[in-house]
Amino acid sequence: MGGALQADLEQAYARLLRMRSRRRKAVRASVATAVAALVVAGAAVGGRAILGWPAPPHVQEDLAAVDRGMPADLRLNPDARNARAVATTETATLYAASLEGGGYCSELVTAGTRGRGATCTTGAETAGRPIDLVVPWDEGASADEPVVIGGRANAAATVALEAAYADGSHDSIALGDDRFFVFEIPAAHGETVRRSGLEVLARDADGAVVARAAVPADWDDPPLSDDASPLYVSTRSDESDLTKVYGIEGHVGAPGAATLELVYDDGTRIAIAVQPDGNYAYTVPSDRVDDFTRPQALVARDPDGGVVASAKVAAVAYWRGAQRAGPR
């Protein structure tokens, strides 16, 4: 009996050891499988930038400021507090906020967390602008500084974007969230872009071009001097109310111009003195500052009274409304 019991105990203990051994192998196999899954997941995440982080406070402020001074019926009301990253590269990020009536406002932030100004596209405007394109420019930038472009492919069929250069070469542009994009022109193409511009092409699933937008060859040329315009006009306003105009100033460059007058739409004519160098400045009377929600006329005439140049003068709010209404 003692020998048989001892044998039974030894066999049972051996079976227990074998079971424990199998459990340890199973646990090790499960751990190895989990590690492999993590590696695969990490590779998938690394292949595409994770987007959606909140816009920094200065970007939210810039986006909210698009409505500063605007009357209620012209405000875009971007959801600036919920603005988020929608496209990014190593040196730049595009942030976007949705608009109540469709569309969006966005701002491109380049190296050094520098915001490059908010731009907006309403839902109605997207139909006429299949690609929105932003190209930041710095006066005096050296030829070896990177060229960054950003924007959105509004054409719903877009599944791929590419940059087409004047020399015939192409580069793919990665799409971020909701067809937004940021792209840094490779250094090898920087000189070509600065000299000849480029074109951005949007393609559908079949490879057909469904939209295009051009960066012109003169995109980084220095701005034209005011003196080069026949009649240059700048308005003075208070940013708290952009329906008002408190003054106008500028330069008369039209050959033969002898006089300048502001002609209101009620027929009132106001003579404005022009300096020998062509510059002028005029302070709008307090009872007229609200008249520029509709355009008034600035007219330069020759000694015989003939019109040699003219320009519209209107408040910023008017131009915002005209832009949203489209061509007239």
PDB file of N, CA and C in Angstrom, residues 144-220:
ATOM      1  N   ASP A 144      17.030  80.616 -49.032  1.00  0.00           N
ATOM      2  CA  ASP A 144      17.139  79.267 -48.469  1.00  0.00           C
ATOM      3  C   ASP A 144      16.158  79.023 -47.326  1.00  0.00           C
ATOM      4  N   GLU A 145      15.335  79.994 -46.992  1.00  0.00           N
ATOM      5  CA  GLU A 145      14.332  79.770 -45.949  1.00  0.00           C
ATOM      6  C   GLU A 145      13.205  78.912 -46.501  1.00  0.00           C
ATOM      7  N   PRO A 146      12.641  78.019 -45.671  1.00  0.00           N
ATOM      8  CA  PRO A 146      11.613  77.101 -46.172  1.00  0.00           C
ATOM      9  C   PRO A 146      10.355  77.829 -46.621  1.00  0.00           C
ATOM     10  N   VAL A 147       9.716  77.295 -47.649  1.00  0.00           N
ATOM     11  CA  VAL A 147       8.441  77.803 -48.140  1.00  0.00           C
ATOM     12  C   VAL A 147       7.356  76.841 -47.658  1.00  0.00           C
ATOM     13  N   VAL A 148       6.404  77.342 -46.903  1.00  0.00           N
ATOM     14  CA  VAL A 148       5.331  76.516 -46.352  1.00  0.00           C
ATOM     15  C   VAL A 148       4.005  76.970 -46.945  1.00  0.00           C
ATOM     16  N   ILE A 149       3.181  76.025 -47.355  1.00  0.00           N
ATOM     17  CA  ILE A 149       1.837  76.336 -47.821  1.00  0.00           C
ATOM     18  C   ILE A 149       0.835  75.530 -46.989  1.00  0.00           C
ATOM     19  N   GLY A 150      -0.371  76.020 -46.907  1.00  0.00           N
ATOM     20  CA  GLY A 150      -1.405  75.315 -46.157  1.00  0.00           C
ATOM     21  C   GLY A 150      -2.768  75.648 -46.705  1.00  0.00           C
ATOM     22  N   GLY A 151      -3.789  74.983 -46.216  1.00  0.00           N
ATOM     23  CA  GLY A 151      -5.143  75.270 -46.672  1.00  0.00           C
ATOM     24  C   GLY A 151      -6.046  74.066 -46.568  1.00  0.00           C
ATOM     25  N   ARG A 152      -7.026  74.027 -47.460  1.00  0.00           N
ATOM     26  CA  ARG A 152      -7.991  72.928 -47.454  1.00  0.00           C
ATOM     27  C   ARG A 152      -8.476  72.659 -48.871  1.00  0.00           C
ATOM     28  N   ALA A 153      -8.624  71.384 -49.195  1.00  0.00           N
ATOM     29  CA  ALA A 153      -9.260  70.989 -50.452  1.00  0.00           C
ATOM     30  C   ALA A 153     -10.750  70.920 -50.185  1.00  0.00           C
ATOM     31  N   ASN A 154     -11.488  71.927 -50.648  1.00  0.00           N
ATOM     32  CA  ASN A 154     -12.932  71.963 -50.403  1.00  0.00           C
ATOM     33  C   ASN A 154     -13.709  71.002 -51.297  1.00  0.00           C
ATOM     34  N   ALA A 155     -13.122  70.608 -52.427  1.00  0.00           N
ATOM     35  CA  ALA A 155     -13.786  69.656 -53.324  1.00  0.00           C
ATOM     36  C   ALA A 155     -13.951  68.319 -52.607  1.00  0.00           C
ATOM     37  N   ALA A 156     -15.192  67.907 -52.400  1.00  0.00           N
ATOM     38  CA  ALA A 156     -15.477  66.729 -51.575  1.00  0.00           C
ATOM     39  C   ALA A 156     -14.895  65.447 -52.141  1.00  0.00           C
ATOM     40  N   ALA A 157     -14.668  65.395 -53.439  1.00  0.00           N
ATOM     41  CA  ALA A 157     -14.161  64.164 -54.057  1.00  0.00           C
ATOM     42  C   ALA A 157     -12.661  63.982 -53.855  1.00  0.00           C
ATOM     43  N   THR A 158     -11.998  64.953 -53.263  1.00  0.00           N
ATOM     44  CA  THR A 158     -10.542  64.889 -53.119  1.00  0.00           C
ATOM     45  C   THR A 158     -10.106  63.744 -52.219  1.00  0.00           C
ATOM     46  N   VAL A 159      -9.201  62.916 -52.724  1.00  0.00           N
ATOM     47  CA  VAL A 159      -8.585  61.867 -51.911  1.00  0.00           C
ATOM     48  C   VAL A 159      -7.062  62.004 -51.907  1.00  0.00           C
ATOM     49  N   ALA A 160      -6.512  62.856 -52.774  1.00  0.00           N
ATOM     50  CA  ALA A 160      -5.062  63.031 -52.837  1.00  0.00           C
ATOM     51  C   ALA A 160      -4.745  64.433 -53.339  1.00  0.00           C
ATOM     52  N   LEU A 161      -3.631  64.957 -52.852  1.00  0.00           N
ATOM     53  CA  LEU A 161      -3.152  66.270 -53.281  1.00  0.00           C
ATOM     54  C   LEU A 161      -1.718  66.144 -53.757  1.00  0.00           C
ATOM     55  N   GLU A 162      -1.331  67.051 -54.662  1.00  0.00           N
ATOM     56  CA  GLU A 162       0.061  67.077 -55.082  1.00  0.00           C
ATOM     57  C   GLU A 162       0.475  68.492 -55.458  1.00  0.00           C
ATOM     58  N   ALA A 163       1.756  68.757 -55.289  1.00  0.00           N
ATOM     59  CA  ALA A 163       2.348  70.021 -55.721  1.00  0.00           C
ATOM     60  C   ALA A 163       2.980  69.796 -57.081  1.00  0.00           C
ATOM     61  N   ALA A 164       2.614  70.624 -58.051  1.00  0.00           N
ATOM     62  CA  ALA A 164       3.158  70.526 -59.407  1.00  0.00           C
ATOM     63  C   ALA A 164       4.046  71.741 -59.654  1.00  0.00           C
ATOM     64  N   TYR A 165       5.318  71.486 -59.972  1.00  0.00           N
ATOM     65  CA  TYR A 165       6.286  72.565 -60.145  1.00  0.00           C
ATOM     66  C   TYR A 165       6.457  72.916 -61.620  1.00  0.00           C
ATOM     67  N   ALA A 166       6.998  74.121 -61.834  1.00  0.00           N
ATOM     68  CA  ALA A 166       7.164  74.603 -63.202  1.00  0.00           C
ATOM     69  C   ALA A 166       8.132  73.749 -64.008  1.00  0.00           C
ATOM     70  N   ASP A 167       9.020  73.027 -63.343  1.00  0.00           N
ATOM     71  CA  ASP A 167       9.978  72.183 -64.066  1.00  0.00           C
ATOM     72  C   ASP A 167       9.405  70.818 -64.430  1.00  0.00           C
ATOM     73  N   GLY A 168       8.108  70.606 -64.127  1.00  0.00           N
ATOM     74  CA  GLY A 168       7.457  69.348 -64.486  1.00  0.00           C
ATOM     75  C   GLY A 168       7.450  68.290 -63.406  1.00  0.00           C
ATOM     76  N   SER A 169       8.134  68.511 -62.315  1.00  0.00           N
ATOM     77  CA  SER A 169       8.171  67.521 -61.234  1.00  0.00           C
ATOM     78  C   SER A 169       6.973  67.696 -60.303  1.00  0.00           C
ATOM     79  N   HIS A 170       6.718  66.667 -59.499  1.00  0.00           N
ATOM     80  CA  HIS A 170       5.563  66.663 -58.605  1.00  0.00           C
ATOM     81  C   HIS A 170       5.970  66.118 -57.243  1.00  0.00           C
ATOM     82  N   ASP A 171       5.255  66.553 -56.200  1.00  0.00           N
ATOM     83  CA  ASP A 171       5.398  66.003 -54.857  1.00  0.00           C
ATOM     84  C   ASP A 171       4.017  65.739 -54.292  1.00  0.00           C
ATOM     85  N   SER A 172       3.862  64.631 -53.571  1.00  0.00           N
ATOM     86  CA  SER A 172       2.598  64.359 -52.894  1.00  0.00           C
ATOM     87  C   SER A 172       2.462  65.234 -51.659  1.00  0.00           C
ATOM     88  N   ILE A 173       1.244  65.658 -51.373  1.00  0.00           N
ATOM     89  CA  ILE A 173       0.938  66.454 -50.183  1.00  0.00           C
ATOM     90  C   ILE A 173       0.007  65.631 -49.306  1.00  0.00           C
ATOM     91  N   ALA A 174       0.418  65.354 -48.090  1.00  0.00           N
ATOM     92  CA  ALA A 174      -0.398  64.544 -47.180  1.00  0.00           C
ATOM     93  C   ALA A 174      -1.627  65.333 -46.731  1.00  0.00           C
ATOM     94  N   LEU A 175      -2.768  64.677 -46.725  1.00  0.00           N
ATOM     95  CA  LEU A 175      -3.997  65.283 -46.232  1.00  0.00           C
ATOM     96  C   LEU A 175      -4.106  65.068 -44.730  1.00  0.00           C
ATOM     97  N   GLY A 176      -4.516  66.120 -44.011  1.00  0.00           N
ATOM     98  CA  GLY A 176      -4.787  65.993 -42.593  1.00  0.00           C
ATOM     99  C   GLY A 176      -6.249  65.682 -42.363  1.00  0.00           C
ATOM    100  N   ASP A 177      -6.812  66.181 -41.276  1.00  0.00           N
ATOM    101  CA  ASP A 177      -8.235  65.970 -40.995  1.00  0.00           C
ATOM    102  C   ASP A 177      -9.095  66.793 -41.946  1.00  0.00           C
ATOM    103  N   ASP A 178     -10.180  66.217 -42.392  1.00  0.00           N
ATOM    104  CA  ASP A 178     -11.204  66.915 -43.171  1.00  0.00           C
ATOM    105  C   ASP A 178     -10.611  67.640 -44.380  1.00  0.00           C
ATOM    106  N   ARG A 179      -9.618  67.041 -45.016  1.00  0.00           N
ATOM    107  CA  ARG A 179      -8.978  67.527 -46.243  1.00  0.00           C
ATOM    108  C   ARG A 179      -8.164  68.809 -46.049  1.00  0.00           C
ATOM    109  N   PHE A 180      -7.831  69.170 -44.797  1.00  0.00           N
ATOM    110  CA  PHE A 180      -6.892  70.258 -44.560  1.00  0.00           C
ATOM    111  C   PHE A 180      -5.481  69.746 -44.834  1.00  0.00           C
ATOM    112  N   PHE A 181      -4.554  70.663 -45.098  1.00  0.00           N
ATOM    113  CA  PHE A 181      -3.184  70.233 -45.366  1.00  0.00           C
ATOM    114  C   PHE A 181      -2.179  71.327 -45.021  1.00  0.00           C
ATOM    115  N   VAL A 182      -0.965  70.891 -44.718  1.00  0.00           N
ATOM    116  CA  VAL A 182       0.207  71.756 -44.591  1.00  0.00           C
ATOM    117  C   VAL A 182       1.339  71.058 -45.317  1.00  0.00           C
ATOM    118  N   PHE A 183       2.116  71.819 -46.058  1.00  0.00           N
ATOM    119  CA  PHE A 183       3.194  71.209 -46.841  1.00  0.00           C
ATOM    120  C   PHE A 183       4.390  72.159 -46.887  1.00  0.00           C
ATOM    121  N   GLU A 184       5.547  71.623 -46.552  1.00  0.00           N
ATOM    122  CA  GLU A 184       6.788  72.396 -46.671  1.00  0.00           C
ATOM    123  C   GLU A 184       7.480  71.998 -47.969  1.00  0.00           C
ATOM    124  N   ILE A 185       7.682  72.979 -48.839  1.00  0.00           N
ATOM    125  CA  ILE A 185       8.314  72.704 -50.123  1.00  0.00           C
ATOM    126  C   ILE A 185       9.727  72.179 -49.894  1.00  0.00           C
ATOM    127  N   PRO A 186      10.068  71.030 -50.465  1.00  0.00           N
ATOM    128  CA  PRO A 186      11.434  70.513 -50.305  1.00  0.00           C
ATOM    129  C   PRO A 186      12.466  71.537 -50.789  1.00  0.00           C
ATOM    130  N   ALA A 187      13.591  71.583 -50.112  1.00  0.00           N
ATOM    131  CA  ALA A 187      14.635  72.568 -50.436  1.00  0.00           C
ATOM    132  C   ALA A 187      15.032  72.512 -51.905  1.00  0.00           C
ATOM    133  N   ALA A 188      14.988  71.318 -52.499  1.00  0.00           N
ATOM    134  CA  ALA A 188      15.396  71.169 -53.902  1.00  0.00           C
ATOM    135  C   ALA A 188      14.480  71.948 -54.841  1.00  0.00           C
ATOM    136  N   HIS A 189      13.243  72.237 -54.403  1.00  0.00           N
ATOM    137  CA  HIS A 189      12.294  72.953 -55.256  1.00  0.00           C
ATOM    138  C   HIS A 189      12.091  74.401 -54.809  1.00  0.00           C
ATOM    139  N   GLY A 190      12.768  74.805 -53.725  1.00  0.00           N
ATOM    140  CA  GLY A 190      12.552  76.142 -53.192  1.00  0.00           C
ATOM    141  C   GLY A 190      12.829  77.241 -54.200  1.00  0.00           C
ATOM    142  N   GLU A 191      13.935  77.142 -54.910  1.00  0.00           N
ATOM    143  CA  GLU A 191      14.296  78.170 -55.885  1.00  0.00           C
ATOM    144  C   GLU A 191      13.279  78.221 -57.020  1.00  0.00           C
ATOM    145  N   THR A 192      12.825  77.039 -57.480  1.00  0.00           N
ATOM    146  CA  THR A 192      11.821  76.996 -58.556  1.00  0.00           C
ATOM    147  C   THR A 192      10.533  77.675 -58.135  1.00  0.00           C
ATOM    148  N   VAL A 193      10.097  77.423 -56.902  1.00  0.00           N
ATOM    149  CA  VAL A 193       8.845  78.010 -56.415  1.00  0.00           C
ATOM    150  C   VAL A 193       8.978  79.516 -56.263  1.00  0.00           C
ATOM    151  N   ARG A 194      10.117  79.973 -55.757  1.00  0.00           N
ATOM    152  CA  ARG A 194      10.312  81.419 -55.601  1.00  0.00           C
ATOM    153  C   ARG A 194      10.396  82.117 -56.955  1.00  0.00           C
ATOM    154  N   ARG A 195      10.848  81.408 -57.959  1.00  0.00           N
ATOM    155  CA  ARG A 195      10.997  82.013 -59.287  1.00  0.00           C
ATOM    156  C   ARG A 195       9.736  81.864 -60.135  1.00  0.00           C
ATOM    157  N   SER A 196       9.065  80.710 -60.023  1.00  0.00           N
ATOM    158  CA  SER A 196       7.975  80.401 -60.960  1.00  0.00           C
ATOM    159  C   SER A 196       6.660  80.014 -60.299  1.00  0.00           C
ATOM    160  N   GLY A 197       6.591  80.008 -58.961  1.00  0.00           N
ATOM    161  CA  GLY A 197       5.370  79.595 -58.298  1.00  0.00           C
ATOM    162  C   GLY A 197       5.159  78.098 -58.380  1.00  0.00           C
ATOM    163  N   LEU A 198       3.942  77.650 -58.153  1.00  0.00           N
ATOM    164  CA  LEU A 198       3.597  76.239 -58.259  1.00  0.00           C
ATOM    165  C   LEU A 198       2.086  76.108 -58.349  1.00  0.00           C
ATOM    166  N   GLU A 199       1.619  74.892 -58.583  1.00  0.00           N
ATOM    167  CA  GLU A 199       0.191  74.615 -58.650  1.00  0.00           C
ATOM    168  C   GLU A 199      -0.110  73.449 -57.729  1.00  0.00           C
ATOM    169  N   VAL A 200      -1.213  73.546 -57.004  1.00  0.00           N
ATOM    170  CA  VAL A 200      -1.685  72.460 -56.146  1.00  0.00           C
ATOM    171  C   VAL A 200      -2.849  71.782 -56.848  1.00  0.00           C
ATOM    172  N   LEU A 201      -2.745  70.463 -57.019  1.00  0.00           N
ATOM    173  CA  LEU A 201      -3.771  69.690 -57.715  1.00  0.00           C
ATOM    174  C   LEU A 201      -4.470  68.744 -56.742  1.00  0.00           C
ATOM    175  N   ALA A 202      -5.796  68.702 -56.815  1.00  0.00           N
ATOM    176  CA  ALA A 202      -6.584  67.749 -56.030  1.00  0.00           C
ATOM    177  C   ALA A 202      -7.100  66.674 -56.963  1.00  0.00           C
ATOM    178  N   ARG A 203      -6.937  65.419 -56.570  1.00  0.00           N
ATOM    179  CA  ARG A 203      -7.368  64.293 -57.411  1.00  0.00           C
ATOM    180  C   ARG A 203      -8.393  63.438 -56.675  1.00  0.00           C
ATOM    181  N   ASP A 204      -9.278  62.818 -57.479  1.00  0.00           N
ATOM    182  CA  ASP A 204     -10.268  61.925 -56.893  1.00  0.00           C
ATOM    183  C   ASP A 204      -9.739  60.494 -56.867  1.00  0.00           C
ATOM    184  N   ALA A 205     -10.602  59.549 -56.501  1.00  0.00           N
ATOM    185  CA  ALA A 205     -10.174  58.160 -56.348  1.00  0.00           C
ATOM    186  C   ALA A 205      -9.695  57.546 -57.656  1.00  0.00           C
ATOM    187  N   ASP A 206     -10.117  58.097 -58.783  1.00  0.00           N
ATOM    188  CA  ASP A 206      -9.688  57.592 -60.088  1.00  0.00           C
ATOM    189  C   ASP A 206      -8.446  58.298 -60.617  1.00  0.00           C
ATOM    190  N   GLY A 207      -7.934  59.256 -59.831  1.00  0.00           N
ATOM    191  CA  GLY A 207      -6.741  59.983 -60.260  1.00  0.00           C
ATOM    192  C   GLY A 207      -7.027  61.204 -61.104  1.00  0.00           C
ATOM    193  N   ALA A 208      -8.305  61.501 -61.351  1.00  0.00           N
ATOM    194  CA  ALA A 208      -8.656  62.673 -62.158  1.00  0.00           C
ATOM    195  C   ALA A 208      -8.523  63.942 -61.322  1.00  0.00           C
ATOM    196  N   VAL A 209      -8.088  65.031 -61.951  1.00  0.00           N
ATOM    197  CA  VAL A 209      -7.969  66.313 -61.263  1.00  0.00           C
ATOM    198  C   VAL A 209      -9.364  66.903 -61.070  1.00  0.00           C
ATOM    199  N   VAL A 210      -9.737  67.154 -59.811  1.00  0.00           N
ATOM    200  CA  VAL A 210     -11.059  67.711 -59.508  1.00  0.00           C
ATOM    201  C   VAL A 210     -10.975  69.168 -59.064  1.00  0.00           C
ATOM    202  N   ALA A 211      -9.775  69.651 -58.790  1.00  0.00           N
ATOM    203  CA  ALA A 211      -9.600  71.055 -58.403  1.00  0.00           C
ATOM    204  C   ALA A 211      -8.132  71.414 -58.517  1.00  0.00           C
ATOM    205  N   ARG A 212      -7.870  72.696 -58.698  1.00  0.00           N
ATOM    206  CA  ARG A 212      -6.495  73.173 -58.746  1.00  0.00           C
ATOM    207  C   ARG A 212      -6.440  74.605 -58.228  1.00  0.00           C
ATOM    208  N   ALA A 213      -5.297  74.967 -57.682  1.00  0.00           N
ATOM    209  CA  ALA A 213      -5.066  76.329 -57.204  1.00  0.00           C
ATOM    210  C   ALA A 213      -3.612  76.673 -57.471  1.00  0.00           C
ATOM    211  N   ALA A 214      -3.373  77.913 -57.878  1.00  0.00           N
ATOM    212  CA  ALA A 214      -2.030  78.321 -58.272  1.00  0.00           C
ATOM    213  C   ALA A 214      -1.434  79.297 -57.271  1.00  0.00           C
ATOM    214  N   VAL A 215      -0.146  79.128 -57.014  1.00  0.00           N
ATOM    215  CA  VAL A 215       0.657  80.127 -56.323  1.00  0.00           C
ATOM    216  C   VAL A 215       1.401  80.875 -57.420  1.00  0.00           C
ATOM    217  N   PRO A 216       1.098  82.160 -57.648  1.00  0.00           N
ATOM    218  CA  PRO A 216       1.683  82.864 -58.791  1.00  0.00           C
ATOM    219  C   PRO A 216       3.183  83.070 -58.655  1.00  0.00           C
ATOM    220  N   ALA A 217       3.814  83.324 -59.786  1.00  0.00           N
ATOM    221  CA  ALA A 217       5.266  83.488 -59.796  1.00  0.00           C
ATOM    222  C   ALA A 217       5.717  84.676 -58.968  1.00  0.00           C
ATOM    223  N   ASP A 218       4.862  85.695 -58.799  1.00  0.00           N
ATOM    224  CA  ASP A 218       5.267  86.896 -58.072  1.00  0.00           C
ATOM    225  C   ASP A 218       4.792  86.886 -56.622  1.00  0.00           C
ATOM    226  N   TRP A 219       4.480  85.701 -56.072  1.00  0.00           N
ATOM    227  CA  TRP A 219       3.889  85.632 -54.743  1.00  0.00           C
ATOM    228  C   TRP A 219       4.769  86.242 -53.659  1.00  0.00           C
ATOM    229  N   ASP A 220       6.093  86.203 -53.835  1.00  0.00           N
ATOM    230  CA  ASP A 220       6.967  86.762 -52.799  1.00  0.00           C
ATOM    231  C   ASP A 220       7.674  88.032 -53.245  1.00  0.00           C
TER     232      ASP A 220
END
